[in-house]
């Protein structure tokens, strides 16, 4: 019996020992396997994250570089080397489209800064010509062959924080640098895309330059240690030893990190830049993951065996979802939830492949909000952001389920229409434009805006993403040029027209420098007395060949390019000076001057008028400013505010081309207008019982009820004059009386036979007298 107990005890002990050995071995094997799995998954996740960071970084820089290219072309036309402040509004608009940009600057090739959006106009600018260290790396940017260059990080004297410069060199036709566009990318504030990536809290992410300097790093608790010197970390050492590597893993100590110096990470080189994107975590992160997933097994082995497969599947699924979220977030617009430019490009590429395989067709629409910048500037960016989200909801409600809407810029959208024909494309564009007919209710305000749309179809207008986008973009600008709130389908002539406008714009810039502009004057009569009471200043351009052009030939290009602001101020000063000259000679005539839509929106317009009156000595009552009905109604509240300031100054107001727009009577009653000018298109048929005569009669009745005088434009026949007199029109102008005349011819024609005096105005016309109509 004793032997039996001993045998049993040995058996029990052996069984117990075996169970311990087996259990320990099982736990050790399971633990080792789990450790390997955690290491593999961590490495795999790091590689996914590094690849995503490289792609996202390249996309951000490409997007920024692609935006700087057309900006550079535009600035070349504005003579910014001599007048750098002309570039400021364009730089500020560009900056508003890229939140990662802290400031925009223009620097000459010799290192002299010309303008910086972070400094007010007139503020002192830094001069880098006397800073050899900066100048050496700056001039390296001028000799590079790539489209843009990333400068090394440094402390920005203007932004007062660390940033790195993103430079794009604008060159002349021979390739010589003209100037450098520099975007400063801040590194010490939230806003750059690196800061918002969903990564573990102990992660370090960044961009390492090929020369060993940190381009960007997050987080960087000690920027002085992170930037401005060669990185001593394991990745820099690995790349120094094996510079041919494009991607991979690294591990080691980072001497400049105070805690968790032993780290593991992954890296990948950017596709088109000598820069590596990297992500790293401390080795303790893997221990923490292993302990989190295996703590239960150390206490209850059997429970661990039962749930292990479930935990593994769950972790794997979690990582898959996490990776998918990272991929998706890089392709969605954070404000509207629609695809961003990167996402839109990928979706468009897939649509191209699908259409090529099936032989199908599709269309893209490029949509841009009209006057969105004015809303942003007037009501603030929060209102602008809310307006954009409402625009997306309204557009989405007017699209099919398969259509794709993407926000590709600040106020720019792209719509892909699978299977669309030219006819259905037109219908969709019309539906989207109509969706803007009702105002948007934003933060308690009613905001009215519209959109301009350009359309391109596959395969008619291109077989590549770049060609289709270029054609749709060109068509959209043609829609804007034609008056906004409309759409245009791309035509080959649009490219030619755009080139012609650029050529004309260059000619107008030269004409301004060479003083080739002049004013002609057309008299305005009191129709009852046939006497001149005023004259309208009309712009002319005499080109280098001596050919004279009316404003209709070039004013739309001047308006589109912004040259109208300089040109309009010149017209205002010249007209006031001529009116004062005639007044001093004894012939006081009221001078009518047209204000263009863009000129009317200028913030300093009232000050311009005040300066012109003060400089020339012209009495305010002798000046009459004309704005078109459509300009006045574009933003009625703003128009009323500006026109009221003119009235307080003593200047007269005339609403030009009345009847061609869509005035609201409630607003018209509040506009402090002195005259309504009836458009020539209605005057043409006023002598007959036509629709034109009925419209003129209605306008005259409306003016009489409001106590406003009327002027008929484009009178060419005596019958038209008689009809207008019979209907009660007070004033008129047109070729029946006189063409627009040069100032010397005007004075010789109308003043020569008339005694000068404040109460004596020249008789201009009687039946049979045609001397005044001489050109």
XYZ file of C-alpha atoms in Angstrom:
775
model
C 0.000 0.000 0.000
C 2.839 2.374 0.798
C 4.398 1.620 -2.561
C 1.107 2.296 -4.265
C 0.889 5.732 -2.559
C 4.459 6.467 -3.581
C 3.694 5.507 -7.145
C 0.556 7.620 -7.097
C 2.432 10.524 -5.600
C 5.127 10.274 -8.213
C 2.528 9.992 -10.908
C 0.706 13.007 -9.479
C 3.875 14.987 -9.184
C 4.902 14.002 -12.674
C 1.494 14.873 -13.986
C 1.605 18.166 -12.103
C 5.121 18.816 -13.334
C 4.121 17.841 -16.829
C 1.136 20.137 -16.645
C 3.367 22.939 -15.430
C 5.895 22.243 -18.161
C 3.214 21.896 -20.792
C 1.370 24.945 -19.482
C 4.545 26.998 -19.239
C 5.638 25.806 -22.646
C 2.203 26.591 -24.081
C 2.198 30.009 -22.458
C 5.764 30.655 -23.611
C 4.988 29.522 -27.160
C 1.751 31.463 -27.179
C 3.473 34.479 -25.677
C 6.323 34.309 -28.189
C 3.884 33.888 -31.072
C 1.830 36.775 -29.752
C 4.981 38.929 -29.467
C 5.927 38.149 -33.050
C 2.427 38.967 -34.195
C 2.407 42.284 -32.337
C 5.807 43.133 -33.828
C 4.700 42.197 -37.354
C 1.435 44.131 -37.089
C 3.174 47.144 -35.601
C 5.738 47.110 -38.408
C 3.006 46.620 -41.011
C 0.943 49.473 -39.577
C 4.001 51.705 -39.461
C 4.726 50.945 -43.129
C 1.098 51.687 -44.084
C 1.199 54.932 -42.137
C 4.563 55.966 -43.598
C 3.299 55.222 -47.115
C 0.146 57.192 -46.489
C 2.171 60.083 -45.038
C 4.444 60.097 -48.100
C 1.478 60.102 -50.498
C -0.382 62.775 -48.543
C 2.734 64.958 -48.297
C 3.460 64.654 -52.009
C -0.189 65.494 -52.781
C -0.088 68.566 -50.539
C 3.122 69.843 -52.118
C 1.944 69.046 -55.672
C -1.356 70.811 -55.018
C 0.503 73.838 -53.676
C 2.985 73.813 -56.567
C 0.240 73.392 -59.175
C -1.549 76.351 -57.641
C 1.572 78.537 -57.729
C 2.158 77.918 -61.445
C -0.946 79.789 -62.745
C -0.491 82.394 -60.010
C 3.003 83.054 -61.335
C 1.661 83.414 -64.888
C -0.934 85.899 -63.676
C 1.566 87.961 -61.679
C 3.872 88.155 -64.715
C 1.187 90.229 -66.395
C 0.837 92.715 -63.510
C 4.290 94.361 -63.597
C 4.838 93.356 -59.964
C 8.592 93.900 -60.023
C 7.898 97.630 -60.267
C 4.552 97.626 -58.459
C 4.708 94.682 -56.065
C 1.611 95.681 -54.080
C -0.479 94.771 -57.137
C 0.243 91.177 -56.252
C -1.101 91.406 -52.687
C -4.818 90.600 -53.376
C -3.829 87.638 -55.552
C -1.380 86.346 -52.921
C -3.997 86.715 -50.177
C -6.617 84.910 -52.250
C -4.155 82.073 -52.919
C -3.266 81.891 -49.200
C -6.930 81.640 -48.242
C -7.218 78.478 -50.377
C -4.361 76.716 -48.581
C -4.733 76.704 -44.753
C -1.264 75.235 -44.299
C 0.296 78.446 -45.670
C 1.172 81.056 -43.041
C 2.184 83.837 -45.419
C 2.968 84.489 -49.087
C 5.896 86.529 -50.358
C 7.577 87.560 -53.604
C 11.379 87.709 -53.625
C 13.655 88.941 -56.386
C 16.418 86.593 -57.595
C 18.989 88.728 -55.764
C 17.230 88.107 -52.421
C 15.259 91.341 -52.034
C 11.742 90.730 -50.706
C 9.115 92.791 -52.563
C 5.902 91.987 -50.682
C 4.707 89.736 -47.853
C 1.082 89.096 -46.891
C 2.030 88.866 -43.203
C 3.098 92.519 -43.259
C 0.883 95.505 -43.966
C 1.491 97.592 -47.065
C 4.383 99.985 -46.420
C 5.895 97.962 -43.565
C 9.623 97.334 -43.649
C 10.553 94.084 -45.410
C 13.615 91.961 -44.640
C 16.489 92.159 -47.124
C 18.229 88.790 -47.530
C 20.953 90.105 -49.826
C 23.151 90.698 -46.781
C 22.552 87.274 -45.254
C 24.954 84.847 -47.019
C 23.652 81.697 -45.290
C 20.077 82.345 -46.357
C 21.086 83.663 -49.778
C 23.119 80.537 -50.628
C 20.227 78.118 -50.055
C 17.805 80.591 -51.660
C 19.872 80.750 -54.872
C 19.979 76.948 -54.914
C 16.211 77.149 -55.468
C 16.800 79.224 -58.605
C 19.039 76.617 -60.210
C 16.937 73.556 -59.426
C 15.233 71.652 -62.247
C 12.104 70.692 -60.309
C 8.894 72.718 -60.526
C 9.195 73.768 -56.880
C 11.709 73.542 -54.029
C 11.340 72.904 -50.305
C 13.716 75.070 -48.318
C 15.124 73.913 -44.948
C 13.258 74.918 -41.775
C 14.337 78.111 -40.033
C 12.998 80.725 -37.686
C 10.795 83.146 -39.657
C 11.503 86.774 -38.846
C 8.058 87.856 -40.022
C 5.868 85.001 -38.699
C 7.898 84.894 -35.460
C 7.927 81.108 -35.481
C 9.657 78.233 -37.165
C 8.595 77.489 -40.702
C 9.959 76.130 -43.934
C 9.789 77.937 -47.276
C 8.026 76.441 -50.308
C 9.429 78.178 -53.378
C 8.287 78.375 -56.978
C 10.518 80.237 -59.443
C 8.810 82.203 -62.205
C 11.008 82.359 -65.304
C 10.992 84.275 -68.561
C 10.813 82.674 -71.984
C 14.564 81.914 -71.916
C 14.367 80.225 -68.550
C 15.956 83.051 -66.565
C 14.376 83.617 -63.124
C 12.143 86.694 -62.853
C 10.998 86.311 -59.261
C 10.291 83.664 -56.648
C 6.889 82.942 -55.098
C 7.490 81.785 -51.525
C 4.873 80.186 -49.292
C 5.853 79.956 -45.615
C 4.630 76.699 -43.988
C 4.543 77.152 -40.168
C 5.798 74.275 -38.043
C 4.867 75.397 -34.528
C 1.088 75.784 -34.763
C -1.819 73.531 -35.575
C -3.021 73.674 -39.142
C -0.429 71.796 -41.191
C -1.725 68.371 -42.208
C 0.899 66.499 -40.101
C -0.804 67.496 -36.873
C -4.187 65.942 -37.574
C -3.240 62.387 -38.534
C -4.957 59.755 -36.324
C -1.874 58.026 -34.848
C -1.017 56.545 -31.428
C -0.239 59.253 -28.837
C 3.395 58.144 -28.505
C 4.073 58.387 -32.243
C 6.579 60.688 -33.894
C 5.958 61.577 -37.522
C 7.848 63.831 -39.874
C 9.719 64.501 -43.062
C 13.490 64.000 -43.251
C 15.464 65.691 -46.016
C 18.012 63.825 -48.083
C 20.728 66.092 -46.642
C 19.901 64.888 -43.103
C 17.934 67.913 -41.905
C 14.439 67.631 -40.483
C 11.896 69.193 -42.881
C 8.961 68.864 -40.472
C 8.322 66.920 -37.266
C 5.388 66.384 -34.952
C 5.493 66.606 -32.063
C 8.612 68.698 -31.569
C 8.757 69.645 -27.901
C 12.233 71.094 -28.422
C 12.254 72.757 -31.884
C 15.837 73.962 -31.353
C 17.034 70.378 -31.070
C 14.823 69.094 -33.896
C 15.570 71.729 -36.539
C 18.599 73.536 -37.850
C 21.130 70.684 -37.516
C 21.752 67.233 -38.938
C 19.525 64.584 -37.410
C 21.432 62.126 -35.159
C 18.595 59.580 -35.217
C 18.646 55.996 -36.518
C 16.839 56.800 -39.795
C 19.375 59.468 -40.759
C 22.219 57.050 -40.038
C 20.565 54.271 -42.051
C 20.046 56.503 -45.080
C 23.586 57.809 -44.839
C 24.869 54.228 -45.013
C 22.366 53.057 -47.671
C 21.239 56.118 -49.673
C 19.631 53.922 -52.349
C 16.803 52.831 -50.002
C 13.324 54.061 -50.960
C 11.342 52.518 -48.076
C 11.814 50.204 -45.145
C 12.031 49.825 -41.363
C 14.472 51.292 -38.861
C 15.183 51.020 -35.125
C 17.630 52.455 -32.623
C 18.222 55.281 -30.190
C 17.337 58.933 -30.753
C 19.831 60.860 -28.553
C 17.779 64.078 -28.582
C 14.637 62.409 -27.144
C 14.650 62.447 -23.338
C 12.369 59.407 -22.810
C 11.773 56.133 -24.667
C 14.921 56.617 -26.723
C 14.764 53.098 -28.185
C 12.265 53.360 -31.062
C 11.102 51.442 -34.106
C 9.670 52.982 -37.239
C 9.057 52.881 -40.984
C 9.921 55.286 -43.786
C 9.141 55.907 -47.436
C 10.634 58.358 -49.913
C 8.257 60.858 -51.545
C 7.606 60.180 -55.230
C 9.040 63.423 -56.620
C 11.045 65.034 -53.829
C 14.343 64.151 -52.049
C 12.447 63.809 -48.777
C 11.491 60.778 -46.645
C 8.254 60.471 -44.683
C 8.581 58.493 -41.469
C 6.511 57.280 -38.519
C 8.009 55.841 -35.315
C 6.833 54.567 -31.933
C 8.795 53.582 -28.804
C 9.583 49.885 -28.333
C 7.525 50.107 -25.137
C 4.481 50.640 -27.383
C 4.869 47.021 -28.601
C 5.265 45.794 -24.989
C 2.109 47.653 -24.021
C 0.190 46.113 -26.923
C 1.468 42.640 -26.036
C 0.605 43.033 -22.360
C -2.834 44.468 -23.172
C -3.628 41.482 -25.391
C -2.071 38.753 -23.199
C -2.545 39.778 -19.535
C -5.462 37.413 -19.049
C -3.408 34.424 -20.288
C -0.912 34.864 -17.484
C -3.700 34.269 -14.923
C -6.092 31.906 -16.653
C -4.450 29.873 -19.388
C -7.534 27.975 -20.488
C -9.555 31.184 -20.821
C -6.767 32.620 -22.909
C -6.901 29.610 -25.253
C -10.674 29.988 -25.630
C -10.699 33.658 -26.478
C -7.399 34.024 -28.283
C -8.755 33.486 -31.790
C -11.571 35.954 -31.097
C -9.162 38.605 -29.810
C -6.844 38.079 -32.781
C -9.692 38.451 -35.264
C -10.930 41.568 -33.489
C -7.503 43.180 -33.425
C -6.977 42.349 -37.093
C -10.371 43.813 -37.997
C -9.632 46.909 -35.904
C -6.330 47.484 -37.687
C -7.975 46.959 -41.070
C -10.672 49.533 -40.235
C -8.046 51.894 -38.828
C -5.965 51.684 -42.004
C -9.084 52.184 -44.097
C -10.002 55.282 -42.068
C -6.522 56.730 -42.601
C -6.864 56.155 -46.322
C -10.348 57.697 -46.434
C -9.548 60.769 -44.350
C -6.836 61.798 -46.788
C -9.425 61.918 -49.581
C -12.322 63.727 -47.886
C -12.915 67.428 -47.384
C -13.131 68.019 -43.631
C -15.692 70.840 -43.955
C -18.259 69.383 -46.350
C -17.585 65.643 -46.125
C -17.308 65.406 -49.918
C -14.215 64.064 -51.707
C -11.382 66.586 -51.855
C -9.157 67.162 -54.885
C -7.126 64.019 -54.218
C -10.254 61.908 -53.842
C -11.866 63.526 -56.879
C -8.791 62.798 -59.005
C -8.849 59.130 -58.006
C -12.577 58.806 -58.674
C -12.168 60.513 -62.036
C -9.349 58.114 -62.982
C -11.621 55.159 -62.139
C -14.407 56.677 -64.221
C -11.993 57.033 -67.151
C -10.960 53.375 -66.868
C -14.593 52.237 -66.637
C -15.623 54.343 -69.652
C -12.650 53.113 -71.690
C -13.505 49.486 -70.913
C -17.225 49.784 -71.629
C -17.096 52.378 -74.401
C -19.410 54.610 -72.379
C -19.460 58.367 -71.993
C -19.523 60.742 -69.047
C -19.128 64.436 -68.292
C -17.530 66.600 -65.646
C -18.709 69.989 -64.435
C -16.407 72.574 -62.902
C -18.450 74.865 -60.633
C -17.253 78.096 -59.003
C -19.300 80.297 -56.656
C -19.707 83.892 -57.835
C -18.478 86.617 -55.448
C -17.795 84.126 -52.640
C -14.749 86.147 -51.551
C -16.965 89.194 -51.001
C -19.214 87.147 -48.696
C -16.195 85.824 -46.803
C -14.698 89.299 -46.424
C -17.993 90.925 -45.431
C -19.528 88.312 -43.126
C -16.503 86.333 -41.925
C -15.055 82.877 -42.594
C -17.464 81.063 -40.272
C -20.371 82.364 -42.360
C -18.511 81.400 -45.526
C -17.919 77.873 -44.207
C -21.574 77.430 -43.293
C -22.579 78.726 -46.737
C -20.323 76.115 -48.361
C -21.940 73.280 -46.381
C -25.401 74.503 -47.406
C -24.255 74.768 -51.026
C -23.141 71.120 -50.911
C -26.515 70.022 -49.515
C -28.392 71.971 -52.174
C -26.197 70.681 -55.012
C -26.431 67.085 -53.757
C -30.220 67.329 -53.731
C -30.138 68.093 -57.457
C -27.809 65.259 -58.491
C -28.434 61.588 -59.212
C -27.322 58.866 -56.818
C -24.423 57.845 -59.107
C -23.190 61.412 -59.662
C -20.118 62.438 -57.681
C -19.726 65.880 -56.047
C -16.301 66.971 -54.779
C -14.929 70.172 -53.299
C -11.632 70.760 -55.101
C -10.828 74.271 -53.863
C -12.006 77.070 -51.579
C -15.239 77.752 -53.485
C -14.679 75.374 -56.393
C -16.513 72.088 -56.920
C -16.320 69.288 -59.463
C -19.239 67.065 -60.455
C -18.784 63.791 -62.353
C -21.841 62.638 -64.332
C -21.494 58.938 -65.349
C -23.231 58.054 -68.622
C -24.155 61.682 -69.319
C -24.672 62.935 -72.859
C -24.258 66.530 -73.944
C -28.004 67.057 -73.586
C -28.262 65.593 -70.065
C -25.136 67.540 -69.090
C -26.844 70.784 -70.100
C -29.966 69.825 -68.170
C -27.973 69.054 -65.045
C -26.013 72.326 -65.282
C -29.235 74.311 -65.685
C -30.728 72.513 -62.682
C -27.684 73.312 -60.523
C -27.716 76.993 -61.526
C -31.435 77.193 -60.752
C -30.742 75.724 -57.297
C -29.063 79.042 -56.388
C -32.142 81.158 -57.229
C -33.328 81.116 -53.605
C -31.136 82.881 -50.990
C -29.273 80.881 -48.347
C -30.211 81.352 -44.686
C -26.879 81.517 -42.839
C -26.562 82.598 -39.201
C -29.775 84.579 -39.413
C -28.794 86.350 -42.650
C -30.137 85.892 -46.156
C -27.180 85.508 -48.520
C -27.660 85.512 -52.279
C -25.031 83.951 -54.470
C -24.848 82.216 -57.822
C -22.467 79.913 -59.628
C -20.647 79.652 -62.941
C -20.241 76.191 -64.496
C -17.950 74.813 -67.182
C -18.616 71.402 -68.748
C -16.455 68.900 -70.614
C -17.432 65.450 -71.913
C -15.554 62.193 -72.485
C -14.332 61.347 -75.056
C -15.162 64.505 -77.073
C -13.005 66.884 -75.024
C -10.240 64.577 -73.859
C -9.178 61.071 -72.848
C -7.174 61.966 -69.740
C -8.007 63.455 -66.389
C -5.771 66.470 -67.022
C -7.362 67.261 -70.404
C -10.927 67.006 -69.107
C -10.240 69.175 -66.065
C -8.448 71.771 -68.189
C -11.331 71.942 -70.669
C -13.991 72.186 -67.938
C -11.977 74.852 -66.126
C -11.558 76.881 -69.331
C -15.294 76.629 -70.032
C -16.063 77.755 -66.467
C -13.946 80.885 -66.884
C -15.716 81.564 -70.169
C -19.045 81.373 -68.299
C -17.742 83.858 -65.742
C -16.515 86.171 -68.473
C -19.937 86.047 -70.129
C -21.570 87.443 -66.997
C -21.593 84.684 -64.333
C -24.682 82.771 -63.157
C -24.552 80.563 -66.261
C -22.773 77.565 -67.753
C -20.683 76.906 -70.837
C -19.723 73.681 -72.597
C -16.113 73.628 -73.746
C -15.404 74.648 -77.318
C -12.029 74.722 -79.052
C -12.389 78.433 -79.657
C -12.366 79.062 -75.892
C -8.655 78.358 -75.804
C -8.078 80.792 -78.644
C -10.310 83.394 -76.981
C -8.419 83.014 -73.729
C -5.122 83.559 -75.504
C -6.520 86.620 -77.255
C -7.661 88.050 -73.932
C -4.210 87.492 -72.461
C -2.656 89.250 -75.459
C -5.123 92.125 -75.163
C -4.402 92.340 -71.450
C -0.681 92.724 -72.179
C -1.450 95.423 -74.754
C -3.602 97.317 -72.252
C -0.815 97.176 -69.668
C 1.582 98.699 -72.213
C -1.041 101.279 -73.182
C -1.288 102.412 -69.558
C 2.493 102.843 -69.368
C 2.599 104.729 -72.697
C -0.424 106.971 -71.982
C -2.363 105.727 -75.004
C -5.768 106.247 -73.396
C -7.857 109.370 -73.983
C -11.368 110.648 -73.319
C -14.049 111.784 -75.747
C -17.123 113.677 -74.656
C -20.750 113.374 -75.794
C -23.162 116.186 -74.917
C -26.378 115.605 -72.971
C -29.286 117.929 -73.858
C -32.340 119.354 -72.218
C -34.805 118.035 -74.809
C -37.200 120.970 -74.382
C -34.662 123.825 -74.738
C -32.210 121.897 -76.998
C -29.353 123.178 -74.833
C -26.370 121.297 -73.467
C -26.625 120.697 -69.735
C -23.994 117.999 -69.292
C -21.498 115.798 -71.088
C -20.529 112.148 -70.647
C -16.852 111.125 -70.587
C -16.251 108.077 -72.817
C -12.984 106.142 -72.812
C -10.962 105.530 -75.992
C -7.685 103.701 -76.662
C -5.404 104.727 -79.508
C -3.008 101.863 -80.110
C 0.551 101.975 -81.421
C -0.720 101.816 -85.023
C -2.899 104.873 -84.515
C -6.109 102.858 -84.550
C -8.723 104.084 -82.095
C -10.774 101.595 -80.029
C -13.977 102.246 -78.110
C -14.340 100.961 -74.560
C -16.559 98.117 -75.791
C -13.465 96.553 -77.457
C -11.408 96.190 -74.292
C -13.223 97.126 -71.080
C -14.338 93.540 -70.322
C -10.695 92.360 -70.342
C -9.686 95.337 -68.195
C -12.477 94.455 -65.776
C -11.534 90.773 -65.656
C -7.812 91.431 -65.104
C -8.227 94.220 -62.554
C -6.635 96.876 -64.796
C -9.989 98.679 -64.693
C -9.161 99.909 -61.175
C -6.131 101.889 -62.346
C -7.821 102.880 -65.601
C -11.042 103.947 -63.870
C -9.192 106.212 -61.460
C -7.371 107.813 -64.387
C -10.709 108.446 -66.185
C -12.192 110.015 -63.061
C -9.276 112.436 -62.644
C -9.109 113.348 -66.349
C -12.855 113.995 -66.586
C -12.889 116.195 -63.475
C -9.907 118.154 -64.761
C -11.588 118.741 -68.151
C -14.871 119.828 -66.533
C -13.010 122.327 -64.340
C -11.090 123.671 -67.353
C -14.352 124.317 -69.218
C -15.958 125.818 -66.118
C -13.070 128.252 -65.699
C -13.467 129.230 -69.381
C -17.114 130.160 -68.706
C -18.810 126.944 -69.833
C -19.897 125.039 -66.700
C -21.164 121.601 -67.723
C -21.974 118.708 -65.426
C -19.544 115.848 -66.127
C -20.936 112.267 -66.176
C -18.399 109.495 -65.467
C -19.130 105.741 -65.677
C -18.051 103.442 -62.831
C -17.359 99.812 -63.735
C -18.700 96.973 -61.516
C -15.260 96.126 -60.160
C -14.416 99.792 -59.631
C -17.679 100.255 -57.722
C -16.659 97.434 -55.357
C -13.305 99.088 -54.526
C -13.037 99.864 -50.811
C -11.435 103.285 -51.429
C -13.780 104.460 -54.207
C -15.321 107.299 -52.171
C -11.833 108.481 -51.211
C -10.799 108.377 -54.898
C -13.706 110.655 -55.835
C -12.971 113.006 -52.946
C -9.297 113.250 -53.957
C -10.184 113.902 -57.615
C -12.505 116.765 -56.645
C -9.951 118.264 -54.278
C -7.083 117.983 -56.766
C -8.969 119.582 -59.682
C -11.081 122.052 -57.690
C -14.288 120.837 -59.386
C -17.489 121.464 -57.447
C -19.066 118.150 -56.312
C -22.396 119.189 -57.855
C -20.684 119.314 -61.254
C -19.837 115.603 -61.115
C -22.311 112.838 -61.927
C -21.359 109.202 -61.353
C -23.066 106.514 -63.429
C -23.436 102.872 -62.398
C -25.395 100.246 -64.286
C -28.636 98.880 -62.926
C -27.157 95.369 -62.652
C -24.181 96.690 -60.646
C -26.472 98.531 -58.234
C -28.629 95.435 -57.727
C -25.736 92.980 -57.361
C -25.484 93.828 -53.643
C -28.267 96.346 -52.971
C -27.428 97.040 -49.328
C -23.780 97.734 -50.112
C -24.769 99.874 -53.124
C -27.123 101.981 -51.001
C -24.365 102.529 -48.440
C -21.775 103.665 -51.028
C -24.199 105.826 -53.028
C -25.383 107.517 -49.846
C -21.760 108.495 -49.127
C -21.560 110.023 -52.626
C -24.738 112.007 -51.990
C -23.330 113.280 -48.713
C -20.290 114.402 -50.696
C -22.581 116.383 -53.023
C -22.121 114.241 -56.139
C -25.052 113.338 -58.417
C -25.975 109.680 -59.089
C -27.334 108.188 -62.332
C -28.494 104.592 -62.853
C -27.257 103.599 -66.339
C -28.831 101.090 -68.784
C -32.044 101.162 -66.761
C -34.581 98.554 -67.805
C -32.034 95.903 -68.802
C -31.677 94.485 -65.275
C -34.075 93.252 -62.630
C -34.395 95.996 -60.050
C -36.394 95.505 -56.898
C -38.741 98.475 -56.450
C -38.191 98.350 -52.681
C -34.448 98.798 -53.169
C -34.828 101.312 -56.009
C -36.846 103.577 -53.694
C -33.962 103.553 -51.210
C -31.161 104.170 -53.731
C -30.386 107.936 -53.687
C -30.393 108.264 -57.495
C -30.911 111.598 -59.275
C -31.384 110.188 -62.779
C -32.401 107.021 -64.603
C -30.751 106.516 -68.003
C -32.992 104.641 -70.446
C -31.007 102.121 -72.474
C -30.652 102.597 -76.254
C -32.248 99.210 -76.895
C -35.588 100.664 -75.737
C -35.092 104.081 -77.371
C -34.718 102.413 -80.795
C -38.415 101.501 -80.928
C -39.891 104.359 -78.910
C -41.312 106.181 -81.990
C -43.623 103.279 -82.812
C -46.372 101.628 -80.818
C -44.120 98.787 -79.797
C -43.107 96.953 -76.671
C -40.123 99.335 -76.422
C -42.457 102.339 -76.239
C -44.468 100.663 -73.486
C -41.301 99.952 -71.481
C -40.081 103.556 -71.877
C -43.485 104.848 -70.796
C -43.339 102.624 -67.683
C -39.808 103.745 -66.813
C -40.780 107.425 -67.160
C -43.839 106.895 -64.980
C -41.749 105.100 -62.367
C -39.129 107.880 -62.379
C -41.808 110.556 -62.044
C -43.358 108.761 -59.057
C -39.942 108.615 -57.377
C -39.057 112.222 -58.232
C -36.106 111.122 -60.417
C -35.116 112.738 -63.718
C -34.603 110.675 -66.894
C -32.029 110.617 -69.682
C -32.583 108.738 -72.949
C -29.449 107.222 -74.511
C -28.764 106.543 -78.191
C -31.205 109.002 -79.820
C -30.512 108.849 -83.555
C -33.750 110.040 -85.238
C -35.885 113.203 -84.839
C -38.945 110.968 -84.467
C -37.382 109.327 -81.427
C -36.670 112.710 -79.846
C -40.239 113.928 -80.434
C -41.690 110.725 -78.975
C -39.507 111.031 -75.889
C -40.518 114.670 -75.380
C -44.171 113.690 -75.705
C -43.710 110.966 -73.096
C -42.109 113.406 -70.653
C -38.388 112.508 -70.870
C -36.277 115.484 -69.735
C -32.826 114.792 -71.187
C -31.228 112.922 -74.068
C -27.993 112.115 -75.867
C -27.099 110.348 -79.086
C -25.779 110.634 -82.637
C -28.770 112.794 -83.608
C -27.042 115.572 -81.669
C -23.379 114.615 -81.673
C -20.958 111.758 -81.606
C -18.433 111.605 -78.755
C -15.787 114.248 -79.559
C -12.225 114.935 -78.510
C -12.119 117.843 -76.008
C -10.661 120.319 -78.525
C -13.271 119.441 -81.173
C -16.031 119.548 -78.551
C -15.060 123.083 -77.494
C -14.658 124.278 -81.083
C -18.029 122.831 -82.103
C -20.165 123.989 -79.199
C -18.388 126.876 -77.484
C -16.842 128.875 -80.335
C -20.016 130.780 -81.302
C -21.427 131.064 -77.781
C -20.545 133.894 -75.351
C -19.059 132.511 -72.166
C -20.950 132.854 -68.938
C -22.418 130.850 -66.066
C -26.004 131.316 -67.296
C -25.430 130.930 -71.020
C -25.403 127.398 -72.426
C -24.782 126.729 -76.130
C -27.646 125.889 -78.469
C -26.794 122.531 -79.952
C -29.482 121.481 -82.377
C -32.372 122.710 -84.459
C -34.079 120.853 -87.312
C -31.737 120.791 -90.275
C -28.643 121.718 -88.278
C -26.170 118.841 -88.614
C -22.887 120.568 -87.824
C -22.811 119.046 -84.351
C -22.887 115.519 -85.692
C -19.488 115.781 -87.323
C -17.116 113.196 -85.883
